[in-house]
Structure formats: structure tokens, C-alpha cells
């Protein structure tokens, strides 16, 4: 059996002013042909799972193209066209493959195209024709559309956030594709959109934890292939942003619509639990200092580069500096100017400079520091987090600057912190810190829940704040909760379906 594999993954924060150009893709993944296999083999992510399962099954892998970038702003139309051209260039001729496995995201937006994945799947369907099955893995933050369903035979979403199950979904995609090819299953899919938009919520805690358990119970039933709660991505201003339930059954053995309705009602019943009160950086620090335990993690959810923010926000940095902390660290601030200055002056020098707040002023103003350059690094390591373990990471130049008892890691590539590696390469043992400041919303939990004595989420103005009323949505369908308190679950359903079909 011959399986085509490819990837196009981007989570677009339409409120960001940083375009996701070809250059930004090339910082993370822009590979073609056999290099796709070489780069992703032994990596615990979607494509790594597809590769492993194909090899275990004895299938021939036909790698095409893989493009993945850190979340940021709109993808220029020209960049998207180049990606399509690379897929065409590496795609085999018709008749030389049996099926297609794609790792997509679900919340991609191109200039003039609100639904990247729907458009891209239509493009792939035109290449392969109607007779070749396409199975797709998606992020649970996908804003799912009917157009995606129309051009794919099966969509498989991760259930966990952090996405520690992405490797498993990649393997499952190959297994399901095989079953479709051999006519062992015939997926019937139902998508139910809820009039609900929510901020990022971890699957490790309520209410997502219990809702996922309900989905898992349905998946245990005979004939149920897939039952996924898609959180949606609230920082993408498109008509169909928000929560979805997607259920796939084997033919008519089960009612996919009935199952989706049950799960949707369970989600609706706990909708108010998705919204958390705001804890400022100063309040989080005070709470951490009152604790006798260590280390305490303060995750700055409002400036999470994993949600498309610049990563140079200064609200938490400023609060940590003003608190005169001891034995504490913060990682990592995006500021290429400071990195270049530190690398030029060298280890053992003292630099005086403004740090952060240079992409925009929404995430805080630049902060003046006088700090000791403790160490420099090339930023190269292998990811050790249970999420995407084994991935080769190259953050390029970074620096450790000490200001009093606070160690600040500054980098020249904006990224969230997944594990302890960025600290380790600078000689910092996070286990011995009192307070660890991190720029991340949830993915850090995969590594840090086993390290931290306590995790405190702090919020402030930023492009990934949990306070959704701070965003000026223009395209988002209305009415929708929590902005429209009187909206009813069933009342809006027909209107939503109509909107989606017209996209």
C-alpha cells in the first residue's frame, strides 16, 4: 500500500500585526520529499506517528511537502501559493498511491481566505480525484467548517491540551486510512457548531477533563470512529470561530448527529466554567511568595507565542523585577537587539539596555535593565517534553542575563516554553528555583506539572489574554456566548449551518 504524507500547519492569530511569511515558516519547518521523513522520524508528533505506523504496517511512504510555522498573523496569499506549488511539485502521479494522510491544524487563515484548511483540502481533492481517500489530523483548536468535511473522508482531532496525543492521532490516521481503502469502514461525519467561543483551557482540569471522558465513552461504542470536542481558536476572527463537536461513525451503525447533540448539551451546561477571573502578574507573584513550596510556575497566558503573540511582553517581567526576587527565572523574552548586544559584549560583562515591548505596545512598554551577561547559547537542543518529544529545536542565539536574583532568558526567535531545555542550556536547574516565569498558556504543563509545586496562571493585556471582551471582533458570527448572554443552544443552530455552507 502506498500512502502520501504531507503537512500544512498554522494557527493564525488574526489580531497580530506580524504576517506569517515564507521566512517565518522556514524558521520551523519547510521540507520536501525524503527530508520530511528524515526530519520527523522518531518525533512524537502527528507526522512522526504517520511515519511510524506506515513503517510498522509495511506501507510505502510517499512524502510530499511539510510547512509548519509558529502561530502568528495572517499568511500572505503569495506564501500560501508557494506552499501549494511545493505540494504539486512533490505529489506523485495519479494511480501511484492508494491514499493521503495530511497533518493540518484547523485555524489557519490566509489573506482573502478565512478557511485555509477547507481551501487546501479542496485543492488536494482536485489533485487526487474523488476515488482516493483523504484522512486528516487536526488540532483541537481548529475552527471546523463544513468545507473541511466535504473534501476529506475523515477528520481526527487531538483530545488533549497539551497535545501529548498528537503522535497517537498520526498513527490512527494511517490505520483509519487503511480501513477505508480496504472498505472495512465507511465514515459518516456530523459536525455540530455551538454558539460558544472560549479562551484556551487545559484538558488536564475541569471542565474539559470531564467532557473528554464523555467523548471517550462514546468512542468505546461499536461503530463510533471519532468523537472530538474542538475548543476552537478564539484569537481568529472568522465567522465560524468557536466550539464544535465532530462525530464520525461507521456508516449508519450509530447516529453521529444524536451523539454530537448529547455532547453539545453537556458542553453548554458547563459553559460558564470556561471563563477564569483575571490574576495580574503582581498578584500571582505575591501568591507565590506566600507559599512555602517551590518551585512555583507563573505562566503568562496573555503573551503566549504559541497563540500568535510577539513573546516580548513586559508585564510579568516588570512585576518580577519590581518584586526584587531571589532564586527565580523567566523564559523567554523575544528581543533580537538585546541578544545581539549581549553576544557582542560577551559573558562577564554588564549591559544597560531596554528589553521587550518592541513589537507593539499592547503587551507592555520596553523595560530598562542593567544586567550581568551570565551565559550565551546557540539555542540548539532536543525537546524533552512528553509533547513532541525528540523534536530538534533551533532557537538560534540566546542569552542569560542576571538582574539581582532574577535570571532572564532572552532569545531572537519568539516561541513559548515547552520544557526545561532552554533553561538547562544556560545552566539553570528549574527544580531549584523559587519562581519560574514562563510564556505559555498550556503546553508547558506537559513537562512542568511534574516539576512545579504549584502553577499560577497570570493574565494581562495581550493577544492571548483569557479576557475575550478585549478583542474587537469584526467577522465573528453573532449571537454567540459569552458576548450575547441570552443565546440558546438550539436557537442558533440553523443559522450557523447556513453561515458555514456559504463560506
CSV table of C-alpha atoms in Angstrom, one decimal:
chain,number,residue,atom,x,y,z
A,1,UNK,CA,0.0,0.0,0.0
A,2,UNK,CA,1.3,3.4,-0.9
A,3,UNK,CA,0.5,6.4,1.3
A,4,UNK,CA,1.1,10.1,0.5
A,5,UNK,CA,2.1,12.1,3.6
A,6,UNK,CA,2.2,15.9,4.0
A,7,UNK,CA,1.7,18.7,6.5
A,8,UNK,CA,0.5,22.3,6.5
A,9,UNK,CA,0.1,23.6,10.0
A,10,UNK,CA,-0.6,27.1,11.2
A,11,UNK,CA,-2.7,28.6,13.9
A,12,UNK,CA,-3.4,32.1,12.8
A,13,UNK,CA,-4.0,35.0,15.3
A,14,UNK,CA,-5.7,37.5,13.1
A,15,UNK,CA,-5.2,40.2,15.7
A,16,UNK,CA,-1.4,40.0,15.3
A,17,UNK,CA,0.3,42.5,13.1
A,18,UNK,CA,3.1,40.0,12.2
A,19,UNK,CA,2.5,38.4,8.9
A,20,UNK,CA,3.4,34.7,8.6
A,21,UNK,CA,5.7,34.9,5.7
A,22,UNK,CA,7.7,32.1,4.0
A,23,UNK,CA,10.7,33.2,6.1
A,24,UNK,CA,8.8,32.5,9.3
A,25,UNK,CA,7.8,29.1,8.0
A,26,UNK,CA,11.4,28.3,7.2
A,27,UNK,CA,12.4,29.0,10.8
A,28,UNK,CA,10.4,26.0,11.9
A,29,UNK,CA,9.6,23.6,9.1
A,30,UNK,CA,9.8,23.9,5.3
A,31,UNK,CA,10.9,20.5,4.0
A,32,UNK,CA,10.1,18.4,0.9
A,33,UNK,CA,10.5,14.8,-0.3
A,34,UNK,CA,12.5,12.4,1.8
A,35,UNK,CA,13.6,15.2,4.1
A,36,UNK,CA,10.1,15.2,5.5
A,37,UNK,CA,10.6,11.6,6.7
A,38,UNK,CA,14.2,12.3,7.9
A,39,UNK,CA,13.1,15.3,10.0
A,40,UNK,CA,10.1,13.8,11.6
A,41,UNK,CA,11.1,10.1,12.2
A,42,UNK,CA,11.3,9.3,15.9
A,43,UNK,CA,9.4,12.6,16.8
A,44,UNK,CA,6.3,12.2,18.9
A,45,UNK,CA,4.1,14.4,16.8
A,46,UNK,CA,1.4,13.9,14.0
A,47,UNK,CA,3.8,13.3,11.1
A,48,UNK,CA,6.1,11.2,13.3
A,49,UNK,CA,3.1,9.0,14.2
A,50,UNK,CA,2.1,8.6,10.5
A,51,UNK,CA,5.7,7.6,9.5
A,52,UNK,CA,6.0,5.1,12.3
A,53,UNK,CA,2.6,3.5,11.6
A,54,UNK,CA,3.3,3.3,7.9
A,55,UNK,CA,6.6,1.6,8.5
A,56,UNK,CA,5.1,-0.8,11.1
A,57,UNK,CA,2.4,-1.7,8.5
A,58,UNK,CA,5.0,-2.2,5.8
A,59,UNK,CA,3.4,0.6,3.7
A,60,UNK,CA,5.4,2.7,1.2
A,61,UNK,CA,5.6,6.3,2.3
A,62,UNK,CA,5.4,9.0,-0.4
A,63,UNK,CA,6.4,12.2,1.4
A,64,UNK,CA,5.4,15.4,-0.4
A,65,UNK,CA,5.9,18.7,1.5
A,66,UNK,CA,5.7,19.9,5.1
A,67,UNK,CA,5.2,23.5,6.1
A,68,UNK,CA,4.7,24.5,9.8
A,69,UNK,CA,5.2,27.8,11.5
A,70,UNK,CA,4.7,29.2,15.0
A,71,UNK,CA,1.3,30.9,15.4
A,72,UNK,CA,1.3,34.5,14.2
A,73,UNK,CA,-0.6,36.8,11.9
A,74,UNK,CA,-2.2,36.3,8.5
A,75,UNK,CA,-0.4,34.1,5.9
A,76,UNK,CA,0.3,36.2,2.8
A,77,UNK,CA,-1.5,34.9,-0.3
A,78,UNK,CA,1.8,34.6,-2.1
A,79,UNK,CA,3.3,32.4,0.6
A,80,UNK,CA,0.2,30.1,0.5
A,81,UNK,CA,0.5,29.8,-3.3
A,82,UNK,CA,4.2,28.8,-2.9
A,83,UNK,CA,3.2,26.1,-0.4
A,84,UNK,CA,0.6,24.8,-2.9
A,85,UNK,CA,3.2,24.8,-5.6
A,86,UNK,CA,5.6,22.8,-3.5
A,87,UNK,CA,2.9,20.2,-2.8
A,88,UNK,CA,2.2,19.9,-6.6
A,89,UNK,CA,5.9,19.6,-7.4
A,90,UNK,CA,6.3,16.7,-4.9
A,91,UNK,CA,2.9,14.9,-5.5
A,92,UNK,CA,3.1,11.6,-7.3
A,93,UNK,CA,1.1,11.0,-10.5
A,94,UNK,CA,-2.5,9.6,-10.2
A,95,UNK,CA,-2.6,5.8,-9.8
A,96,UNK,CA,0.8,5.7,-8.0
A,97,UNK,CA,-0.8,5.9,-4.5
A,98,UNK,CA,-3.7,4.5,-2.5
A,99,UNK,CA,-4.5,7.2,0.0
A,100,UNK,CA,-3.4,10.5,1.5
A,101,UNK,CA,-2.6,11.4,5.1
A,102,UNK,CA,-2.3,15.1,6.0
A,103,UNK,CA,-1.4,16.9,9.2
A,104,UNK,CA,-3.3,20.2,9.2
A,105,UNK,CA,-4.4,22.5,12.0
A,106,UNK,CA,-7.9,23.9,11.6
A,107,UNK,CA,-7.4,27.5,12.5
A,108,UNK,CA,-5.3,28.7,9.5
A,109,UNK,CA,-6.2,32.0,7.8
A,110,UNK,CA,-4.7,33.4,4.5
A,111,UNK,CA,-5.1,36.9,3.2
A,112,UNK,CA,-8.5,36.8,1.5
A,113,UNK,CA,-9.2,33.1,2.6
A,114,UNK,CA,-10.8,32.7,6.0
A,115,UNK,CA,-10.7,28.9,5.9
A,116,UNK,CA,-7.2,27.7,4.9
A,117,UNK,CA,-7.9,24.1,5.7
A,118,UNK,CA,-11.1,23.9,3.7
A,119,UNK,CA,-9.5,25.6,0.7
A,120,UNK,CA,-6.4,23.4,1.0
A,121,UNK,CA,-8.4,20.2,1.2
A,122,UNK,CA,-10.4,21.3,-1.9
A,123,UNK,CA,-7.0,21.8,-3.6
A,124,UNK,CA,-5.8,18.3,-2.6
A,125,UNK,CA,-9.1,16.8,-3.7
A,126,UNK,CA,-8.7,18.3,-7.1
A,127,UNK,CA,-5.3,16.7,-7.4
A,128,UNK,CA,-6.3,13.1,-6.3
A,129,UNK,CA,-9.9,13.0,-7.5
A,130,UNK,CA,-12.9,11.5,-5.8
A,131,UNK,CA,-11.8,7.9,-5.6
A,132,UNK,CA,-8.7,8.4,-3.3
A,133,UNK,CA,-9.4,8.6,0.5
A,134,UNK,CA,-8.0,11.5,2.4
A,135,UNK,CA,-7.6,11.3,6.2
A,136,UNK,CA,-6.6,14.4,8.2
A,137,UNK,CA,-5.3,15.1,11.7
A,138,UNK,CA,-6.4,18.4,13.3
A,139,UNK,CA,-5.6,20.4,16.4
A,140,UNK,CA,-8.4,20.7,18.9
A,141,UNK,CA,-8.2,24.5,18.5
A,142,UNK,CA,-9.4,24.1,14.9
A,143,UNK,CA,-12.4,26.3,13.9
A,144,UNK,CA,-14.0,23.4,11.9
A,145,UNK,CA,-16.0,24.0,8.8
A,146,UNK,CA,-18.3,22.0,6.5
A,147,UNK,CA,-15.9,22.6,3.7
A,148,UNK,CA,-13.2,20.6,5.5
A,149,UNK,CA,-15.7,17.7,5.9
A,150,UNK,CA,-16.7,17.9,2.2
A,151,UNK,CA,-13.2,17.2,0.9
A,152,UNK,CA,-11.9,14.8,3.5
A,153,UNK,CA,-13.1,11.3,4.2
A,154,UNK,CA,-12.2,11.5,7.9
A,155,UNK,CA,-11.0,14.2,10.3
A,156,UNK,CA,-9.2,13.1,13.5
A,157,UNK,CA,-8.7,15.7,16.3
A,158,UNK,CA,-6.4,15.6,19.3
A,159,UNK,CA,-8.2,15.4,22.6
A,160,UNK,CA,-5.6,16.6,24.9
A,161,UNK,CA,-4.2,20.1,25.6
A,162,UNK,CA,-1.1,20.0,25.9
A,163,UNK,CA,-1.3,17.9,22.7
A,164,UNK,CA,0.5,14.8,24.1
A,165,UNK,CA,-1.7,12.6,22.0
A,166,UNK,CA,-0.7,14.1,18.6
A,167,UNK,CA,1.6,11.1,17.9
A,168,UNK,CA,-1.3,8.7,18.6
A,169,UNK,CA,-3.6,10.6,16.2
A,170,UNK,CA,-0.9,10.4,13.5
A,171,UNK,CA,-0.8,6.6,13.9
A,172,UNK,CA,-4.5,6.4,14.0
A,173,UNK,CA,-4.8,8.4,10.8
A,174,UNK,CA,-2.8,5.7,8.9
A,175,UNK,CA,-4.9,2.9,10.5
A,176,UNK,CA,-8.2,4.5,9.6
A,177,UNK,CA,-6.9,5.3,6.1
A,178,UNK,CA,-6.1,1.6,5.6
A,179,UNK,CA,-9.5,0.6,6.8
A,180,UNK,CA,-11.2,3.0,4.4
A,181,UNK,CA,-9.0,1.8,1.5
A,182,UNK,CA,-9.9,-1.8,2.2
A,183,UNK,CA,-13.6,-0.9,2.6
A,184,UNK,CA,-13.7,-2.1,6.2
A,185,UNK,CA,-15.3,1.2,7.3
A,186,UNK,CA,-17.3,3.9,5.7
A,187,UNK,CA,-17.1,7.1,7.8
A,188,UNK,CA,-20.3,9.1,8.3
A,189,UNK,CA,-19.5,12.5,9.8
A,190,UNK,CA,-21.6,15.0,11.7
A,191,UNK,CA,-20.4,18.5,12.7
A,192,UNK,CA,-22.3,20.5,15.3
A,193,UNK,CA,-21.2,24.1,15.8
A,194,UNK,CA,-22.1,25.7,19.2
A,195,UNK,CA,-22.8,29.4,19.6
A,196,UNK,CA,-19.9,29.5,22.0
A,197,UNK,CA,-16.4,30.9,22.0
A,198,UNK,CA,-13.9,30.1,24.8
A,199,UNK,CA,-10.3,31.0,25.7
A,200,UNK,CA,-7.6,28.4,26.0
A,201,UNK,CA,-8.4,25.7,28.5
A,202,UNK,CA,-6.2,22.7,29.6
A,203,UNK,CA,-7.6,19.2,29.2
A,204,UNK,CA,-5.9,18.3,32.5
A,205,UNK,CA,-8.5,20.2,34.5
A,206,UNK,CA,-12.3,20.7,34.7
A,207,UNK,CA,-14.5,21.2,32.7
A,208,UNK,CA,-12.5,19.9,29.6
A,209,UNK,CA,-11.3,16.8,31.5
A,210,UNK,CA,-14.9,15.5,32.2
A,211,UNK,CA,-16.1,16.5,28.8
A,212,UNK,CA,-13.3,14.5,27.2
A,213,UNK,CA,-14.3,11.5,29.3
A,214,UNK,CA,-17.8,11.7,27.9
A,215,UNK,CA,-16.4,11.7,24.3
A,216,UNK,CA,-14.2,8.7,25.2
A,217,UNK,CA,-17.1,6.7,26.4
A,218,UNK,CA,-18.9,7.3,23.1
A,219,UNK,CA,-15.8,6.2,21.2
A,220,UNK,CA,-15.9,2.9,23.1
A,221,UNK,CA,-19.2,2.1,21.5
A,222,UNK,CA,-19.3,-0.2,18.4
A,223,UNK,CA,-19.4,1.8,15.2
A,224,UNK,CA,-18.2,5.1,16.7
A,225,UNK,CA,-14.9,6.1,15.0
A,226,UNK,CA,-14.4,9.5,16.4
A,227,UNK,CA,-15.9,11.9,18.9
A,228,UNK,CA,-13.9,15.1,19.5
A,229,UNK,CA,-14.6,18.3,21.3
A,230,UNK,CA,-12.9,21.1,19.3
A,231,UNK,CA,-12.3,24.1,21.5
A,232,UNK,CA,-11.9,26.4,18.5
A,233,UNK,CA,-9.4,29.2,18.4
A,234,UNK,CA,-10.8,32.4,19.9
A,235,UNK,CA,-8.0,34.6,18.6
A,236,UNK,CA,-9.0,34.0,14.9
A,237,UNK,CA,-11.7,36.5,13.8
A,238,UNK,CA,-13.6,34.4,11.3
A,239,UNK,CA,-17.3,33.7,11.0
A,240,UNK,CA,-17.1,30.1,12.2
A,241,UNK,CA,-14.7,30.5,15.2
A,242,UNK,CA,-15.7,28.7,18.3
A,243,UNK,CA,-16.6,25.4,19.8
A,244,UNK,CA,-17.5,22.3,17.7
A,245,UNK,CA,-18.4,18.7,18.2
A,246,UNK,CA,-17.4,16.3,15.5
A,247,UNK,CA,-18.6,12.7,15.5
A,248,UNK,CA,-17.8,10.1,12.9
A,249,UNK,CA,-19.5,6.7,12.8
A,250,UNK,CA,-19.1,3.7,10.6
A,251,UNK,CA,-21.9,4.2,8.2
A,252,UNK,CA,-25.3,4.3,9.9
A,253,UNK,CA,-24.3,1.9,12.8
A,254,UNK,CA,-24.7,4.8,15.2
A,255,UNK,CA,-26.3,8.2,14.9
A,256,UNK,CA,-23.5,10.7,14.7
A,257,UNK,CA,-25.9,13.6,14.9
A,258,UNK,CA,-27.5,12.2,18.1
A,259,UNK,CA,-24.1,11.7,19.8
A,260,UNK,CA,-23.0,15.2,18.8
A,261,UNK,CA,-26.2,16.6,20.3
A,262,UNK,CA,-25.6,14.9,23.6
A,263,UNK,CA,-22.0,16.1,23.9
A,264,UNK,CA,-23.0,19.6,22.8
A,265,UNK,CA,-25.6,19.8,25.6
A,266,UNK,CA,-23.0,18.7,28.1
A,267,UNK,CA,-20.7,21.4,27.0
A,268,UNK,CA,-23.5,24.0,27.1
A,269,UNK,CA,-24.4,23.1,30.6
A,270,UNK,CA,-20.9,24.0,31.9
A,271,UNK,CA,-20.2,26.9,29.6
A,272,UNK,CA,-19.6,29.4,32.4
A,273,UNK,CA,-16.7,27.3,33.8
A,274,UNK,CA,-14.5,28.1,30.8
A,275,UNK,CA,-14.0,31.7,31.9
A,276,UNK,CA,-11.5,32.4,34.7
A,277,UNK,CA,-11.1,35.6,36.8
A,278,UNK,CA,-8.1,37.6,35.9
A,279,UNK,CA,-5.0,37.3,38.1
A,280,UNK,CA,-2.4,40.0,37.5
A,281,UNK,CA,1.3,39.3,37.4
A,282,UNK,CA,1.8,41.2,40.7
A,283,UNK,CA,-1.0,39.2,42.4
A,284,UNK,CA,0.5,36.0,41.1
A,285,UNK,CA,3.9,36.8,42.4
A,286,UNK,CA,2.5,37.7,45.8
A,287,UNK,CA,0.7,34.4,46.0
A,288,UNK,CA,3.8,32.6,45.0
A,289,UNK,CA,5.9,34.3,47.7
A,290,UNK,CA,3.4,33.5,50.3
A,291,UNK,CA,3.8,29.8,49.5
A,292,UNK,CA,6.3,27.7,51.4
A,293,UNK,CA,6.6,25.3,48.4
A,294,UNK,CA,8.9,25.5,45.4
A,295,UNK,CA,9.2,25.8,42.5
A,296,UNK,CA,6.1,27.9,41.7
A,297,UNK,CA,5.3,28.4,38.0
A,298,UNK,CA,3.8,31.7,36.8
A,299,UNK,CA,2.6,31.2,33.2
A,300,UNK,CA,1.9,34.5,31.4
A,301,UNK,CA,-1.0,33.3,29.3
A,302,UNK,CA,-1.6,36.7,27.7
A,303,UNK,CA,1.7,36.7,25.9
A,304,UNK,CA,1.9,33.1,24.6
A,305,UNK,CA,3.8,32.9,21.3
A,306,UNK,CA,2.0,29.6,20.9
A,307,UNK,CA,-1.2,31.6,20.3
A,308,UNK,CA,0.4,34.2,18.0
A,309,UNK,CA,1.7,36.8,20.4
A,310,UNK,CA,5.0,38.6,20.0
A,311,UNK,CA,6.7,37.0,23.0
A,312,UNK,CA,8.2,40.3,24.1
A,313,UNK,CA,5.5,41.4,26.5
A,314,UNK,CA,6.8,43.0,29.7
A,315,UNK,CA,4.0,42.9,32.2
A,316,UNK,CA,5.3,39.8,34.0
A,317,UNK,CA,9.0,40.8,33.6
A,318,UNK,CA,8.3,44.3,35.1
A,319,UNK,CA,6.4,42.8,38.0
A,320,UNK,CA,9.2,40.2,38.7
A,321,UNK,CA,11.9,42.9,38.6
A,322,UNK,CA,9.9,45.2,40.9
A,323,UNK,CA,9.5,42.4,43.4
A,324,UNK,CA,13.3,42.0,43.9
A,325,UNK,CA,13.0,38.2,43.6
A,326,UNK,CA,15.7,35.8,44.6
A,327,UNK,CA,16.5,32.5,43.0
A,328,UNK,CA,14.0,33.0,40.2
A,329,UNK,CA,14.0,32.9,36.4
A,330,UNK,CA,11.9,34.0,33.4
A,331,UNK,CA,11.9,32.5,29.9
A,332,UNK,CA,11.8,33.6,27.4
A,333,UNK,CA,11.7,37.2,26.2
A,334,UNK,CA,11.9,37.8,22.4
A,335,UNK,CA,14.4,40.6,21.8
A,336,UNK,CA,16.9,40.1,19.0
A,337,UNK,CA,18.5,43.5,19.7
A,338,UNK,CA,19.4,42.6,23.3
A,339,UNK,CA,20.6,39.2,22.2
A,340,UNK,CA,23.0,40.7,19.6
A,341,UNK,CA,24.2,43.2,22.2
A,342,UNK,CA,25.0,40.5,24.8
A,343,UNK,CA,26.7,38.3,22.3
A,344,UNK,CA,28.8,41.2,21.1
A,345,UNK,CA,29.9,42.3,24.6
A,346,UNK,CA,30.3,38.7,25.8
A,347,UNK,CA,30.0,36.7,29.0
A,348,UNK,CA,31.0,38.5,32.2
A,349,UNK,CA,30.0,42.0,31.0
A,350,UNK,CA,27.3,44.3,32.3
A,351,UNK,CA,24.8,45.6,29.8
A,352,UNK,CA,22.4,48.5,30.1
A,353,UNK,CA,19.5,48.4,27.7
A,354,UNK,CA,15.8,48.4,27.2
A,355,UNK,CA,14.3,45.0,26.9
A,356,UNK,CA,10.9,43.8,25.4
A,357,UNK,CA,7.9,45.8,24.3
A,358,UNK,CA,9.3,46.4,20.8
A,359,UNK,CA,6.8,44.6,18.5
A,360,UNK,CA,3.8,46.6,19.7
A,361,UNK,CA,2.7,48.5,22.9
A,362,UNK,CA,-0.2,46.3,23.7
A,363,UNK,CA,1.9,43.8,25.6
A,364,UNK,CA,3.7,46.5,27.7
A,365,UNK,CA,6.4,49.1,27.2
A,366,UNK,CA,10.1,48.4,27.0
A,367,UNK,CA,11.8,47.9,30.4
A,368,UNK,CA,15.2,49.3,31.3
A,369,UNK,CA,17.6,46.8,32.8
A,370,UNK,CA,21.2,46.8,34.0
A,371,UNK,CA,22.2,43.1,33.9
A,372,UNK,CA,25.1,40.8,34.1
A,373,UNK,CA,25.6,38.5,31.0
A,374,UNK,CA,26.0,35.1,32.6
A,375,UNK,CA,25.9,32.8,29.6
A,376,UNK,CA,25.4,32.7,25.8
A,377,UNK,CA,24.0,29.8,23.8
A,378,UNK,CA,23.3,28.7,20.2
A,379,UNK,CA,19.8,27.7,21.3
A,380,UNK,CA,20.0,24.1,19.9
A,381,UNK,CA,18.5,21.2,21.8
A,382,UNK,CA,16.2,18.3,21.6
A,383,UNK,CA,12.7,18.7,23.0
A,384,UNK,CA,12.3,16.5,26.1
A,385,UNK,CA,8.6,17.4,26.9
A,386,UNK,CA,6.2,14.4,26.5
A,387,UNK,CA,4.6,16.6,23.9
A,388,UNK,CA,6.6,16.3,20.6
A,389,UNK,CA,9.5,14.6,22.4
A,390,UNK,CA,12.6,14.2,20.2
A,391,UNK,CA,11.9,17.2,18.0
A,392,UNK,CA,15.1,19.0,17.0
A,393,UNK,CA,14.8,22.7,18.2
A,394,UNK,CA,17.0,25.5,17.0
A,395,UNK,CA,16.2,28.8,18.7
A,396,UNK,CA,19.4,30.3,17.4
A,397,UNK,CA,21.2,32.8,19.7
A,398,UNK,CA,20.0,33.3,23.2
A,399,UNK,CA,21.4,34.8,26.4
A,400,UNK,CA,21.1,34.5,30.2
A,401,UNK,CA,21.0,37.9,31.9
A,402,UNK,CA,21.1,38.3,35.7
A,403,UNK,CA,19.4,41.2,37.3
A,404,UNK,CA,19.7,40.8,41.0
A,405,UNK,CA,18.3,37.4,41.9
A,406,UNK,CA,16.3,37.1,38.6
A,407,UNK,CA,17.7,35.2,35.6
A,408,UNK,CA,16.1,36.4,32.3
A,409,UNK,CA,16.4,34.2,29.2
A,410,UNK,CA,16.3,36.4,26.1
A,411,UNK,CA,16.0,34.9,22.6
A,412,UNK,CA,16.0,36.0,18.9
A,413,UNK,CA,13.1,33.7,17.9
A,414,UNK,CA,9.7,34.1,19.6
A,415,UNK,CA,8.4,30.8,21.0
A,416,UNK,CA,6.6,29.5,24.0
A,417,UNK,CA,8.4,27.4,26.6
A,418,UNK,CA,7.6,23.7,26.3
A,419,UNK,CA,10.1,22.1,28.7
A,420,UNK,CA,13.1,22.9,30.9
A,421,UNK,CA,15.7,22.7,28.0
A,422,UNK,CA,16.0,26.5,27.3
A,423,UNK,CA,17.0,26.9,31.0
A,424,UNK,CA,19.3,23.9,31.1
A,425,UNK,CA,21.4,25.0,28.2
A,426,UNK,CA,22.1,28.2,30.2
A,427,UNK,CA,23.0,26.3,33.4
A,428,UNK,CA,19.7,26.8,35.2
A,429,UNK,CA,18.1,23.9,37.1
A,430,UNK,CA,14.4,24.8,37.3
A,431,UNK,CA,13.9,22.3,40.1
A,432,UNK,CA,15.9,24.6,42.4
A,433,UNK,CA,14.1,27.9,41.6
A,434,UNK,CA,11.6,29.6,43.8
A,435,UNK,CA,9.6,31.2,41.0
A,436,UNK,CA,9.7,30.2,37.3
A,437,UNK,CA,8.1,32.7,34.9
A,438,UNK,CA,7.0,31.2,31.6
A,439,UNK,CA,5.5,32.5,28.4
A,440,UNK,CA,2.9,29.8,27.6
A,441,UNK,CA,-0.8,29.1,28.1
A,442,UNK,CA,-1.0,25.3,28.5
A,443,UNK,CA,1.7,23.4,26.6
A,444,UNK,CA,4.2,23.9,29.3
A,445,UNK,CA,2.1,21.7,31.6
A,446,UNK,CA,3.2,18.5,29.8
A,447,UNK,CA,6.7,19.0,31.3
A,448,UNK,CA,6.1,21.3,34.3
A,449,UNK,CA,3.2,19.6,36.1
A,450,UNK,CA,5.7,17.1,37.3
A,451,UNK,CA,8.2,19.8,38.3
A,452,UNK,CA,6.0,22.6,39.8
A,453,UNK,CA,4.7,22.6,43.4
A,454,UNK,CA,2.0,24.9,42.1
A,455,UNK,CA,1.0,26.6,38.8
A,456,UNK,CA,-0.5,30.1,38.8
A,457,UNK,CA,-1.8,31.5,35.6
A,458,UNK,CA,-1.3,35.3,35.3
A,459,UNK,CA,-3.1,37.5,32.8
A,460,UNK,CA,-2.7,41.0,31.5
A,461,UNK,CA,-3.3,42.8,28.2
A,462,UNK,CA,-2.1,40.6,25.3
A,463,UNK,CA,-3.2,38.8,22.1
A,464,UNK,CA,-3.8,35.6,24.0
A,465,UNK,CA,-5.5,37.0,27.1
A,466,UNK,CA,-8.3,34.9,28.6
A,467,UNK,CA,-10.4,38.1,28.7
A,468,UNK,CA,-12.1,37.8,25.3
A,469,UNK,CA,-14.1,41.0,25.7
A,470,UNK,CA,-10.8,42.9,25.0
A,471,UNK,CA,-10.9,41.9,21.3
A,472,UNK,CA,-12.7,43.9,18.6
A,473,UNK,CA,-14.2,41.1,16.5
A,474,UNK,CA,-15.5,42.1,13.1
A,475,UNK,CA,-16.3,38.8,11.3
A,476,UNK,CA,-17.4,36.6,14.3
A,477,UNK,CA,-20.9,35.3,13.9
A,478,UNK,CA,-23.5,36.7,16.3
A,479,UNK,CA,-25.2,36.0,18.6
A,480,UNK,CA,-22.5,34.0,20.5
A,481,UNK,CA,-21.8,33.3,24.1
A,482,UNK,CA,-20.4,34.9,26.3
A,483,UNK,CA,-20.9,38.2,24.4
A,484,UNK,CA,-24.6,37.5,23.9
A,485,UNK,CA,-25.9,36.1,27.2
A,486,UNK,CA,-29.4,35.2,26.0
A,487,UNK,CA,-28.3,33.0,23.1
A,488,UNK,CA,-29.8,29.5,23.2
A,489,UNK,CA,-28.0,26.3,22.0
A,490,UNK,CA,-30.7,25.1,19.6
A,491,UNK,CA,-32.0,28.5,18.6
A,492,UNK,CA,-28.8,29.4,16.7
A,493,UNK,CA,-28.0,26.0,15.1
A,494,UNK,CA,-29.8,26.5,11.8
A,495,UNK,CA,-28.4,30.0,11.3
A,496,UNK,CA,-24.8,28.7,12.0
A,497,UNK,CA,-25.2,25.9,9.5
A,498,UNK,CA,-26.3,28.3,6.8
A,499,UNK,CA,-23.4,30.6,7.5
A,500,UNK,CA,-20.9,27.8,7.3
A,501,UNK,CA,-22.2,26.5,4.0
A,502,UNK,CA,-21.9,29.9,2.4
A,503,UNK,CA,-18.2,30.3,3.3
